[in-house]
Coordinates of C-alpha atoms in Angstrom, one line a residue:
I1 CA 130.1 93.3 31.5
A2 CA 126.7 93.6 28.6
R3 CA 124.4 96.0 28.8
G4 CA 121.4 95.3 31.4
S5 CA 123.4 92.5 33.2
P6 CA 121.7 92.8 37.1
G7 CA 124.7 94.3 39.6
R8 CA 126.8 95.1 37.4
F9 CA 127.5 98.8 34.9
P10 CA 123.7 98.4 32.8
R11 CA 124.9 101.7 31.2
G12 CA 128.2 100.8 29.9
V13 CA 130.7 98.4 29.0
L14 CA 134.3 97.5 30.2
R15 CA 136.9 95.4 28.5
L16 CA 140.4 94.0 29.5
A17 CA 142.2 93.6 26.9
G18 CA 146.1 92.1 27.8
S19 CA 147.4 94.8 29.4
N20 CA 145.0 97.7 27.9
W21 CA 141.6 98.8 29.4
S22 CA 139.5 100.1 27.0
L23 CA 135.9 101.8 27.8
Y24 CA 133.4 101.8 26.0
N25 CA 130.8 104.8 27.7
R26 CA 128.4 105.3 24.6
W27 CA 125.8 105.6 27.2
F28 CA 126.7 107.1 29.8
A29 CA 130.0 109.2 29.1
G30 CA 128.9 112.2 30.2
S31 CA 127.5 111.0 33.7
P32 CA 129.4 111.4 37.0
G33 CA 130.7 107.6 36.9
G34 CA 131.2 107.4 33.7
R35 CA 133.8 110.5 33.5
F36 CA 135.1 108.9 37.2
L37 CA 135.4 105.6 34.9
S38 CA 136.8 107.0 32.1
L39 CA 139.3 108.6 34.5
M40 CA 140.1 105.3 36.5
V41 CA 140.6 104.1 32.3
G42 CA 142.9 106.6 31.8
I43 CA 144.9 105.9 34.6
S44 CA 145.1 102.1 34.1
R45 CA 146.4 102.7 30.7
S46 CA 149.3 104.0 32.1
T47 CA 150.6 102.2 35.1
F48 CA 148.6 98.4 34.7
L49 CA 151.7 96.8 33.1
G50 CA 150.3 93.2 34.2
C51 CA 148.9 90.6 36.2
V52 CA 150.0 90.5 39.6
T53 CA 150.4 87.4 41.1
M54 CA 150.9 85.7 44.6
D55 CA 153.9 83.3 46.1
F56 CA 152.0 80.9 48.2
T57 CA 155.8 79.4 48.3
L58 CA 156.5 78.4 51.6
S59 CA 159.6 79.8 53.4
E60 CA 162.5 77.0 54.7
E61 CA 161.5 77.7 58.5
L62 CA 157.7 77.2 57.1
V63 CA 158.6 73.7 55.7
G64 CA 160.2 72.7 58.3
I65 CA 157.5 73.1 60.6
R66 CA 154.8 71.8 57.8
D67 CA 157.5 68.2 57.6
L68 CA 157.6 68.5 61.5
T69 CA 153.7 68.7 62.4
R70 CA 152.9 65.7 59.4
K71 CA 155.3 63.3 61.0
F72 CA 153.6 64.4 64.7
A73 CA 150.2 64.1 63.3
A74 CA 150.9 60.5 61.3
E75 CA 152.4 59.2 64.0
Q76 CA 150.7 60.1 67.3
I77 CA 147.6 61.4 66.0
A78 CA 146.1 59.9 63.1
P79 CA 146.4 56.1 64.7
H80 CA 144.0 57.2 67.6
A81 CA 141.6 60.3 65.8
R82 CA 138.5 57.7 65.8
K83 CA 139.3 56.6 69.3
W84 CA 138.9 60.2 71.1
D85 CA 135.8 60.9 68.4
E86 CA 134.0 58.5 70.3
A87 CA 135.0 59.6 74.0
K88 CA 134.5 62.6 72.6
W89 CA 137.9 63.9 74.5
L90 CA 141.1 64.9 73.4
P91 CA 143.3 63.5 76.3
N92 CA 145.5 65.9 78.0
E93 CA 148.6 63.6 77.1
V94 CA 148.4 64.8 73.4
I95 CA 148.4 68.2 74.4
A96 CA 151.3 68.2 76.2
E97 CA 152.7 66.5 73.4
M98 CA 152.0 69.0 71.2
G99 CA 153.3 71.6 73.3
K100 CA 157.1 69.9 73.7
A101 CA 157.3 69.8 70.2
G102 CA 156.2 73.6 69.4
L103 CA 153.0 73.1 67.4
L104 CA 151.0 75.5 70.1
S105 CA 153.4 78.5 70.6
V106 CA 154.5 78.4 66.3
A107 CA 152.4 82.3 65.7
L108 CA 154.1 83.5 69.3
P109 CA 157.1 85.8 69.2
E110 CA 160.3 84.2 69.9
E111 CA 160.5 86.3 73.4
F112 CA 157.7 84.3 74.7
G113 CA 158.7 81.1 73.7
G114 CA 157.2 80.6 70.2
S115 CA 158.3 80.2 66.6
G116 CA 157.6 83.8 65.3
Q117 CA 155.6 82.4 62.2
G118 CA 152.3 84.7 62.9
L119 CA 149.2 83.3 61.5
L120 CA 150.3 81.5 58.5
G121 CA 152.5 79.1 60.3
M122 CA 149.6 78.3 62.9
T123 CA 147.9 77.4 59.7
V124 CA 150.2 75.0 58.2
V125 CA 150.1 73.2 61.9
V126 CA 145.9 73.5 61.7
E127 CA 146.1 72.0 58.0
E128 CA 148.5 69.2 58.7
I129 CA 146.5 67.9 61.9
A130 CA 143.2 68.1 60.2
R131 CA 144.2 65.7 58.4
W132 CA 143.6 63.7 60.4
C133 CA 141.4 64.7 63.1
G134 CA 139.4 67.8 62.6
G135 CA 138.7 67.9 66.4
T136 CA 142.4 67.9 67.5
A137 CA 142.4 71.2 64.4
L138 CA 139.8 73.1 66.0
F139 CA 141.2 72.7 69.5
I140 CA 144.4 74.2 68.4
A141 CA 142.7 76.7 66.4
A142 CA 140.7 77.7 69.6
H143 CA 143.6 77.7 71.7
S144 CA 146.4 79.3 69.2
G145 CA 144.6 81.1 66.7
L146 CA 141.3 82.5 69.1
C147 CA 142.8 82.9 72.7
S148 CA 146.7 83.4 72.4
T149 CA 146.7 85.8 69.2
H150 CA 144.0 88.0 70.4
I151 CA 146.0 88.4 74.0
R152 CA 149.1 88.6 72.0
L153 CA 147.8 91.6 69.4
A154 CA 145.8 93.6 72.1
G155 CA 147.1 92.5 75.5
S156 CA 149.2 94.1 77.8
D157 CA 152.7 93.6 78.4
A158 CA 151.7 91.9 81.7
Q159 CA 149.2 89.9 80.5
K160 CA 151.3 88.3 77.6
K161 CA 154.4 87.9 79.7
K162 CA 151.6 86.2 82.5
W163 CA 149.7 83.8 79.8
L164 CA 151.9 83.7 76.4
P165 CA 154.6 81.4 77.5
H166 CA 151.8 79.1 79.5
L167 CA 149.4 79.0 76.1
G168 CA 152.1 78.0 74.3
T169 CA 153.5 75.6 76.0
G170 CA 150.4 73.7 76.8
E171 CA 150.4 74.1 80.4
V172 CA 147.5 76.3 80.0
I173 CA 144.3 75.7 77.6
G174 CA 142.9 78.8 76.2
S175 CA 139.1 79.5 74.8
W176 CA 138.0 82.2 73.4
C177 CA 134.1 82.9 74.2
L178 CA 132.6 84.7 71.9
S179 CA 128.8 83.2 70.6
E180 CA 125.6 83.3 73.1
P181 CA 122.7 81.1 73.2
D182 CA 120.3 84.5 72.2
C183 CA 122.4 85.6 69.3
G184 CA 125.0 82.9 68.0
T185 CA 128.2 84.4 67.1
D186 CA 126.3 88.0 65.8
A187 CA 128.7 90.3 67.7
E188 CA 126.6 93.0 67.5
A189 CA 123.9 91.5 69.0
L190 CA 125.6 89.8 72.3
T191 CA 124.3 90.6 75.5
T192 CA 127.1 90.2 77.9
R193 CA 127.8 93.3 80.3
A194 CA 130.9 94.2 81.4
E195 CA 130.5 96.8 84.4
K196 CA 133.4 99.0 85.8
T197 CA 134.0 98.8 89.3
K198 CA 136.4 100.2 92.1
S199 CA 137.7 96.9 91.9
G200 CA 138.2 96.7 88.2
W201 CA 135.3 95.2 86.0
K202 CA 132.1 93.0 86.6
L203 CA 131.2 90.8 84.2
N204 CA 128.0 89.2 83.8
G205 CA 126.1 87.1 80.9
R206 CA 125.9 84.0 79.3
K207 CA 128.5 82.3 76.3
F208 CA 127.7 79.2 74.6
W209 CA 129.1 77.2 71.9
I210 CA 132.9 77.8 73.8
T211 CA 135.5 74.9 72.1
N212 CA 137.7 73.9 75.2
G213 CA 135.9 75.2 77.4
K214 CA 135.5 72.2 79.8
R215 CA 139.2 72.7 80.6
A216 CA 140.4 76.2 79.8
G217 CA 142.7 78.1 82.1
V218 CA 141.9 81.2 80.5
F219 CA 139.4 82.5 79.2
V220 CA 139.1 85.7 76.2
V221 CA 135.4 86.9 76.8
T222 CA 133.5 89.3 74.5
A223 CA 131.4 91.5 76.5
R224 CA 129.1 95.0 76.0
T225 CA 130.8 97.9 77.8
K226 CA 128.2 100.6 76.7
P227 CA 124.2 99.9 76.5
E228 CA 124.3 101.1 72.8
R229 CA 125.1 99.2 70.0
G230 CA 128.1 100.2 67.8
A231 CA 131.8 99.3 67.0
R232 CA 133.1 100.6 70.2
T233 CA 130.9 99.3 72.8
I234 CA 132.0 95.9 72.8
S235 CA 135.5 94.2 74.9
A236 CA 137.4 91.5 75.4
F237 CA 138.5 90.7 78.7
I238 CA 141.0 88.0 80.3
V239 CA 139.1 85.6 82.6
E240 CA 141.0 83.2 84.9
G241 CA 138.9 79.7 84.7
D242 CA 139.2 79.8 88.4
R243 CA 137.9 83.2 89.0
K244 CA 135.0 83.1 91.4
G245 CA 131.7 83.6 89.8
L246 CA 132.5 81.5 86.4
I247 CA 130.2 78.5 85.9
R248 CA 130.9 76.2 83.3
G249 CA 127.5 74.6 82.3
L250 CA 126.3 71.9 80.3
W251 CA 129.1 70.0 78.1
L252 CA 128.7 69.9 74.5
T253 CA 129.9 67.1 73.5
I254 CA 129.2 67.4 69.8
I255 CA 132.4 69.4 68.8
L256 CA 135.8 67.1 70.0
G257 CA 137.8 69.3 73.1
A258 CA 134.8 71.5 74.2

C-alpha cells in the first residue's frame, strides 16, 4: 500500500511477503493506529502460516442433484424455452414435473420431503436450469429461495408443516413480496403497514414486481409494524393467495412467470 494512496493507509506501508507481514510505520509508529497495526502484524507473524483456501468440490449428493437437473433441463426445458418466452408464461405442467423430480425441494429438510441440501443445493439447481431458461430459473429462485426458505428459517412449526411439503412438490406456488412502486427494493423505505388487531394482523399497502405473483398460492409479505424506521420495525407475514382483501393487479410480463 503506497504512501498517499486514496482510501488506503496514506501514512504507512504494509507488505505481505510469503507468510511474514512487514510493517513500515516510519510516519505513524506512535499513533494509536500505528500501535494497533503493529500489534496486528505481531499477531500475524505468529499465527499466519499460509493462505486460507476454499474447497468448491461438490458433495456426492450434490453431484447427483446437478446431473439430474442438467438432464431434466436439457430434455424438458431447453426445447421449449423460446416458446415459453414468447408466450410469457411457464406452463403449470412443467412446474409439476420439477416438483416430481425433487428440484423444488432440494433446500428443504427431509422431514418436509426435501433433500436437506440447503441453499447450496438450490443454487446448483438454479444454475443448471439457467443454462437453458433464465425465466424458469428465476421462478425457482423466487419460489424455493425467497418464499420457502423464509418460511423454513423463520416460520413457526405449524407454518412449516402447513406450507413446506406443498411448496416442495410444487402443489402450491410461493412468492416473496418486498418491492414497492415508490421505493423499489429499498426495504427501509417500504410503506406497507401491518396493524395488530383482535383477530390477528391487518396488512395495508402495495407491492410491485412480484415474481410468481399471478399464480402464487402463498405470499411472504414484508410490512412495517411501527411507524418509525429501524431494523426492528419490519416483519414478514404469510398471506394465503385466496385471502380476502388481496388484489392481484397489473400483470407484468417482462419477467417470465410473473
